[in-house]
Amino acid sequence: MSKIKIGFIGAGKRFELLFLPVLRHFEDQFQFVGAVTKSGRINPDYNLDIPVFQNVKELCESESPDLITIVVNSDLNYELCKEVVRYQKLILVETPVSHDWRKIAKLIKYSKRFTSTIAVAEGWPFLPMELFKKEIINTPFFEKIFMVENDFRTNDYHGIAQLRSYLPQDLKVRMNNVCEVDRKLLNNEVERWRVVTSKFEDGTILVSKHNQKRLDVRSQSFKSLRIYSNKASMVTGCLTEEEPKNITYQVIGGEAKISEINVRLYENGIDEIFCDLENYKRVSWRNPYSSSNLSEHQIALAHHIQRLMDKILGVSSDVAYSLSDHLVDIRLLHQNIN
């Protein structure tokens, strides 16, 4: 079988540190065929013997890539996507595509017109610790979640995507309220928080509190993710290996229990994340890329790449995080719905 042809737009530091190592992990299935950069050059240290163009048209018409990645300044994502979809390509673009949900809605219609698929490289729902927590969510304790909430110290579209990934993705929004609140600290500095409260058609509630100052408060004791179901509740940390190494969970009518989260490492990185839930069993997530040295965020990106390859090869019809998913998340951040 011939290799999947890949072209890329943007070859800066983020491409070098995040995308390039992941794509090289799949190099037996990919063939780099061309790039577009502002300068018309790429770093010789990338060791890629490919043509470099200065516009999308030349790349698409000269090399006919199957997949194009867009890793540039986020202000350019929307317009570049509009250019690429005209060539009916599969696209993986960095997030956010736009902070204006109306533009994303227009882009969805535009991509359908040209039968082009746009996947968004939103990493948070696919980080190793998040994938592990979803294994806990798959236990009988959490079969019916009615509320998710978190406090975030990073870009809030990541946080909304993370929270919504715990809920059925086809739920429609019935009500959404967005407001900003100032909170004075002991040193008289002021934190500004954006608070999003969403209610879905089945009654599920999502609450996102985002500190726009991005204060460095991610200490080992910081635990902010809360998930509530009809049978149990769970409190854990934020996202990464460095978050608190335990979860607190409580079955309705019972006492709160604490379980240690174990991260087993191979020489090259994470092998398994697991914990033993009292009176239940061991819950674990195994890293499909443990033979590589991919970092947490590279593992999340590899999840996207694998799904895109499956789509190209006809194994799957879906991408990991679609432009429609991105529309819902950006819209929750910016539109009041009554």
Coordinates of C-alpha atoms in Angstrom, one line a residue:
M1 CA 0.0 0.0 0.0
S2 CA 1.3 3.4 -0.9
K3 CA 2.1 5.9 1.9
I4 CA -0.2 8.7 2.9
K5 CA 1.1 11.9 1.4
I6 CA 1.3 14.8 3.9
G7 CA 2.0 18.5 3.4
F8 CA 2.3 21.1 6.1
I9 CA 1.7 24.8 6.4
G10 CA 4.0 26.4 9.0
A11 CA 7.3 24.9 10.1
G12 CA 8.1 26.9 13.2
K13 CA 9.0 25.9 16.8
R14 CA 5.5 24.4 17.6
F15 CA 5.7 22.2 14.4
E16 CA 9.2 21.2 15.3
L17 CA 8.5 20.3 19.0
L18 CA 5.0 18.9 18.7
F19 CA 4.0 17.8 15.2
L20 CA 7.2 16.6 13.6
P21 CA 8.1 14.0 16.3
V22 CA 4.6 12.6 16.1
L23 CA 4.5 12.4 12.3
R24 CA 7.9 10.7 12.4
H25 CA 6.5 8.1 14.8
F26 CA 4.2 7.2 11.9
E27 CA 6.8 7.5 9.2
D28 CA 6.2 4.0 7.9
Q29 CA 2.7 5.2 6.9
F30 CA 3.5 8.8 5.9
Q31 CA 5.4 10.5 3.1
F32 CA 6.3 14.2 3.4
V33 CA 5.7 15.8 0.0
G34 CA 5.9 19.5 0.6
A35 CA 5.6 22.5 2.8
V36 CA 4.4 26.1 2.8
T37 CA 6.3 28.7 4.9
K38 CA 6.3 32.4 4.8
S39 CA 10.1 32.5 4.1
G40 CA 10.0 29.7 1.5
R41 CA 12.4 27.7 3.6
I42 CA 12.4 25.1 6.4
N43 CA 15.0 24.4 9.0
P44 CA 17.7 22.2 7.5
D45 CA 17.9 20.4 10.9
Y46 CA 14.4 18.8 10.1
N47 CA 16.3 16.7 7.5
L48 CA 13.4 16.8 5.0
D49 CA 14.2 16.7 1.4
I50 CA 11.0 18.2 0.1
P51 CA 9.9 21.2 -2.0
V52 CA 8.9 24.4 -0.1
F53 CA 6.3 26.8 -1.4
Q54 CA 5.1 30.2 -0.4
N55 CA 1.4 29.6 -1.1
V56 CA -1.3 26.9 -0.7
K57 CA -2.1 26.7 -4.4
E58 CA 1.4 25.5 -5.4
L59 CA 1.5 22.9 -2.7
C60 CA -1.9 21.4 -3.4
E61 CA -1.6 21.5 -7.2
S62 CA 2.1 20.3 -7.4
E63 CA 2.2 17.6 -4.8
S64 CA -1.5 16.5 -4.3
P65 CA -1.2 15.8 -0.5
D66 CA -3.8 13.6 1.2
L67 CA -3.5 15.4 4.5
I68 CA -2.3 19.0 5.3
T69 CA -1.4 20.2 8.8
I70 CA -1.7 23.9 9.6
V71 CA 0.5 25.0 12.5
V72 CA 0.8 28.8 12.3
N73 CA -0.1 31.9 14.3
S74 CA -3.8 31.2 15.3
D75 CA -4.9 34.5 13.7
L76 CA -4.2 32.9 10.3
N77 CA -6.0 29.5 10.9
Y78 CA -9.4 30.5 9.6
E79 CA -8.2 32.0 6.3
L80 CA -5.8 29.2 5.6
C81 CA -8.5 26.6 6.2
K82 CA -10.7 28.4 3.7
E83 CA -7.9 28.3 1.1
V84 CA -7.1 24.6 1.6
V85 CA -10.7 23.2 1.6
R86 CA -11.1 24.4 -2.0
Y87 CA -8.7 21.6 -2.9
Q88 CA -10.8 19.0 -1.1
K89 CA -8.1 18.0 1.3
L90 CA -8.2 16.5 4.8
I91 CA -7.0 19.1 7.2
L92 CA -5.6 19.0 10.7
V93 CA -5.4 22.6 12.1
E94 CA -4.2 23.9 15.5
T95 CA -6.7 25.3 17.9
P96 CA -8.4 27.8 18.0
V97 CA -9.6 28.1 14.4
S98 CA -11.2 31.3 15.4
H99 CA -12.6 32.9 18.5
D100 CA -15.7 33.9 16.5
W101 CA -18.1 31.0 16.4
R102 CA -19.9 32.6 13.5
K103 CA -16.8 32.2 11.3
I104 CA -16.4 28.6 12.4
A105 CA -20.1 28.0 11.4
K106 CA -19.4 29.5 8.0
L107 CA -16.3 27.4 7.6
I108 CA -18.3 24.2 8.3
K109 CA -20.7 25.1 5.5
Y110 CA -17.8 26.0 3.2
S111 CA -16.0 22.7 3.8
K112 CA -19.1 20.7 3.1
R113 CA -19.5 22.5 -0.2
F114 CA -16.1 21.2 -1.2
T115 CA -16.4 17.8 0.6
S116 CA -13.4 18.6 2.7
T117 CA -12.9 17.5 6.3
I118 CA -11.3 19.7 8.9
A119 CA -10.1 18.2 12.2
V120 CA -8.9 20.4 15.0
A121 CA -5.9 19.4 17.1
E122 CA -7.5 20.0 20.5
G123 CA -5.2 18.2 22.9
W124 CA -6.7 18.4 26.3
P125 CA -9.4 15.7 26.1
F126 CA -6.8 13.2 24.8
L127 CA -3.9 13.8 27.3
P128 CA -3.0 10.5 29.1
M129 CA -4.4 11.5 32.4
E130 CA -7.7 12.5 30.8
L131 CA -7.9 9.2 28.9
F132 CA -7.3 7.4 32.2
K133 CA -10.1 9.4 33.9
K134 CA -12.5 8.4 31.1
E135 CA -11.8 4.8 32.0
I136 CA -13.1 5.6 35.5
I137 CA -16.1 7.3 33.9
N138 CA -16.8 4.0 32.1
T139 CA -17.4 2.2 35.4
P140 CA -21.0 1.7 36.8
F141 CA -20.4 4.5 39.3
F142 CA -20.6 7.2 36.6
E143 CA -23.1 5.8 34.1
K144 CA -25.3 8.9 34.4
I145 CA -23.3 12.1 34.9
F146 CA -25.4 15.2 35.7
M147 CA -22.8 17.8 36.3
V148 CA -19.1 18.6 35.4
E149 CA -17.1 21.6 36.6
N150 CA -13.5 22.8 36.8
D151 CA -11.3 25.8 37.4
F152 CA -8.8 26.5 34.7
R153 CA -5.5 28.4 34.4
T154 CA -5.0 28.2 30.7
N155 CA -6.9 29.0 27.5
D156 CA -10.6 28.4 28.3
Y157 CA -11.5 26.8 25.0
H158 CA -9.2 23.9 26.1
G159 CA -11.1 23.7 29.4
I160 CA -14.5 23.6 27.8
A161 CA -13.4 20.9 25.4
Q162 CA -12.1 18.9 28.4
L163 CA -15.3 19.2 30.3
R164 CA -17.6 18.5 27.4
S165 CA -15.6 15.3 26.6
Y166 CA -17.1 13.7 29.7
L167 CA -20.6 14.2 28.3
P168 CA -22.4 12.7 25.3
Q169 CA -21.2 14.7 22.3
D170 CA -24.6 14.9 20.6
L171 CA -26.2 16.8 23.5
K172 CA -27.8 20.1 22.4
V173 CA -27.4 23.2 24.5
R174 CA -30.6 24.5 26.0
M175 CA -29.2 27.4 28.1
N176 CA -25.8 29.1 28.3
N177 CA -24.7 32.0 30.4
V178 CA -21.3 33.7 30.1
C179 CA -20.2 36.4 32.6
E180 CA -17.0 37.9 34.0
V181 CA -16.3 38.3 37.7
D182 CA -13.5 40.3 39.4
R183 CA -12.0 38.9 42.6
K184 CA -9.6 40.9 44.8
L185 CA -6.7 39.0 46.3
L186 CA -5.1 39.5 49.7
N187 CA -2.3 41.5 48.0
N188 CA -5.0 43.8 46.4
E189 CA -4.3 42.4 42.9
V190 CA -7.5 41.5 41.0
E191 CA -8.2 38.2 39.2
R192 CA -10.7 38.3 36.4
W193 CA -12.7 35.1 35.9
R194 CA -14.8 34.1 33.0
V195 CA -17.7 31.9 34.2
V196 CA -19.6 29.7 31.8
T197 CA -22.7 27.9 32.9
S198 CA -24.3 25.6 30.4
K199 CA -27.4 23.4 30.6
F200 CA -28.0 20.7 28.0
E201 CA -31.2 19.1 26.7
D202 CA -31.0 16.2 29.2
G203 CA -30.5 18.5 32.1
T204 CA -26.8 18.0 32.4
I205 CA -24.9 21.1 33.8
L206 CA -21.4 22.3 32.8
V207 CA -19.6 24.9 34.8
S208 CA -16.3 26.4 33.6
K209 CA -14.4 29.0 35.7
H210 CA -11.4 30.4 33.9
N211 CA -8.8 32.7 35.4
Q212 CA -7.7 34.9 32.5
K213 CA -4.5 36.1 34.3
R214 CA -3.2 32.5 34.2
L215 CA -1.6 32.6 37.6
D216 CA 0.9 29.9 38.4
V217 CA -1.1 28.0 41.0
R218 CA -0.8 24.5 39.7
S219 CA 0.7 23.0 42.9
Q220 CA 0.5 19.4 43.9
S221 CA -2.4 20.2 46.2
F222 CA -4.6 21.8 43.5
K223 CA -7.6 19.6 42.7
S224 CA -10.2 21.3 40.6
L225 CA -12.1 18.8 38.3
R226 CA -15.4 17.6 39.8
I227 CA -17.7 15.1 38.2
Y228 CA -21.1 14.2 39.7
S229 CA -23.3 11.3 38.7
N230 CA -26.5 9.7 40.1
K231 CA -24.4 7.1 41.9
A232 CA -21.1 8.8 42.8
S233 CA -19.0 11.9 42.7
M234 CA -15.3 12.3 41.9
V235 CA -12.7 15.0 42.5
T236 CA -9.3 15.0 40.8
G237 CA -6.6 17.4 39.7
C238 CA -6.2 19.2 36.4
L239 CA -4.7 17.3 33.5
T240 CA -1.1 16.1 33.5
E241 CA 1.3 13.7 35.2
E242 CA 2.2 16.5 37.6
E243 CA -1.4 16.8 39.0
P244 CA -2.2 15.3 42.5
K245 CA -1.7 11.6 42.4
N246 CA -5.0 10.6 43.9
I247 CA -8.7 10.8 43.3
T248 CA -11.5 11.3 45.9
Y249 CA -14.7 9.5 45.1
Q250 CA -17.9 8.9 47.0
V251 CA -20.8 6.6 46.3
I252 CA -24.1 8.3 47.2
G253 CA -25.0 7.5 50.8
G254 CA -21.5 6.3 51.6
E255 CA -18.2 7.7 52.9
A256 CA -15.7 9.5 50.8
K257 CA -12.8 7.3 49.6
I258 CA -9.4 8.2 48.3
S259 CA -7.4 6.1 45.8
E260 CA -3.8 6.6 44.7
I261 CA -3.2 7.2 41.0
N262 CA -0.2 5.2 39.8
V263 CA 1.8 6.2 36.8
R264 CA 4.1 3.4 35.6
L265 CA 6.9 4.6 33.4
Y266 CA 9.0 2.9 30.8
E267 CA 12.4 4.3 29.9
N268 CA 10.8 6.2 27.1
G269 CA 7.7 7.5 28.9
I270 CA 4.3 6.5 30.2
D271 CA 3.4 2.8 30.0
E272 CA 0.2 2.7 32.2
I273 CA -1.9 4.8 34.5
F274 CA -4.0 2.9 37.0
C275 CA -5.7 2.9 40.4
D276 CA -7.6 0.4 42.5
L277 CA -11.2 1.5 43.4
E278 CA -12.2 0.2 46.8
N279 CA -14.9 -2.6 46.6
Y280 CA -14.6 -2.5 42.8
K281 CA -11.5 -3.3 40.8
R282 CA -8.4 -1.9 39.1
V283 CA -9.1 0.8 36.5
S284 CA -6.3 1.5 34.0
W285 CA -5.2 3.1 30.8
R286 CA -2.4 1.6 28.7
N287 CA -0.4 3.9 26.4
P288 CA -0.5 2.6 22.8
Y289 CA 2.7 4.6 22.1
S290 CA 4.8 3.4 25.1
S291 CA 7.5 2.1 22.7
S292 CA 8.2 5.7 21.6
N293 CA 9.4 8.7 23.6
L294 CA 6.3 10.8 22.9
S295 CA 5.5 13.4 25.6
E296 CA 2.0 13.8 27.0
H297 CA 0.9 16.4 24.5
Q298 CA 2.5 14.4 21.7
I299 CA 0.5 11.4 22.8
A300 CA -2.7 13.5 22.5
L301 CA -1.7 14.6 19.0
A302 CA -0.9 11.0 18.0
H303 CA -4.5 10.2 18.9
H304 CA -5.6 12.7 16.3
I305 CA -3.1 11.5 13.7
Q306 CA -4.2 7.9 14.1
R307 CA -7.9 8.8 13.6
L308 CA -7.0 10.8 10.5
M309 CA -5.1 7.8 9.1
D310 CA -8.1 5.5 9.8
K311 CA -10.3 8.0 7.9
I312 CA -8.0 8.2 4.9
L313 CA -7.8 4.3 4.8
G314 CA -11.5 3.9 5.2
V315 CA -11.3 2.2 8.6
S316 CA -13.3 5.0 10.3
S317 CA -15.5 7.9 9.1
D318 CA -14.9 10.2 12.1
V319 CA -12.1 12.4 13.3
A320 CA -11.1 12.7 17.0
Y321 CA -12.3 16.3 17.4
S322 CA -14.2 17.8 14.5
L323 CA -14.7 21.4 13.5
S324 CA -18.3 21.0 14.6
D325 CA -17.1 20.0 18.1
H326 CA -14.9 23.1 18.1
L327 CA -17.9 25.3 17.1
V328 CA -19.9 24.1 20.1
D329 CA -17.0 24.8 22.5
I330 CA -16.2 28.2 21.1
R331 CA -19.9 29.1 21.1
L332 CA -20.3 28.2 24.8
L333 CA -17.5 30.7 25.6
H334 CA -19.0 33.6 23.7
Q335 CA -22.8 33.4 23.4
N336 CA -25.6 33.7 26.0
I337 CA -28.5 31.3 25.1
N338 CA -31.8 31.5 26.9

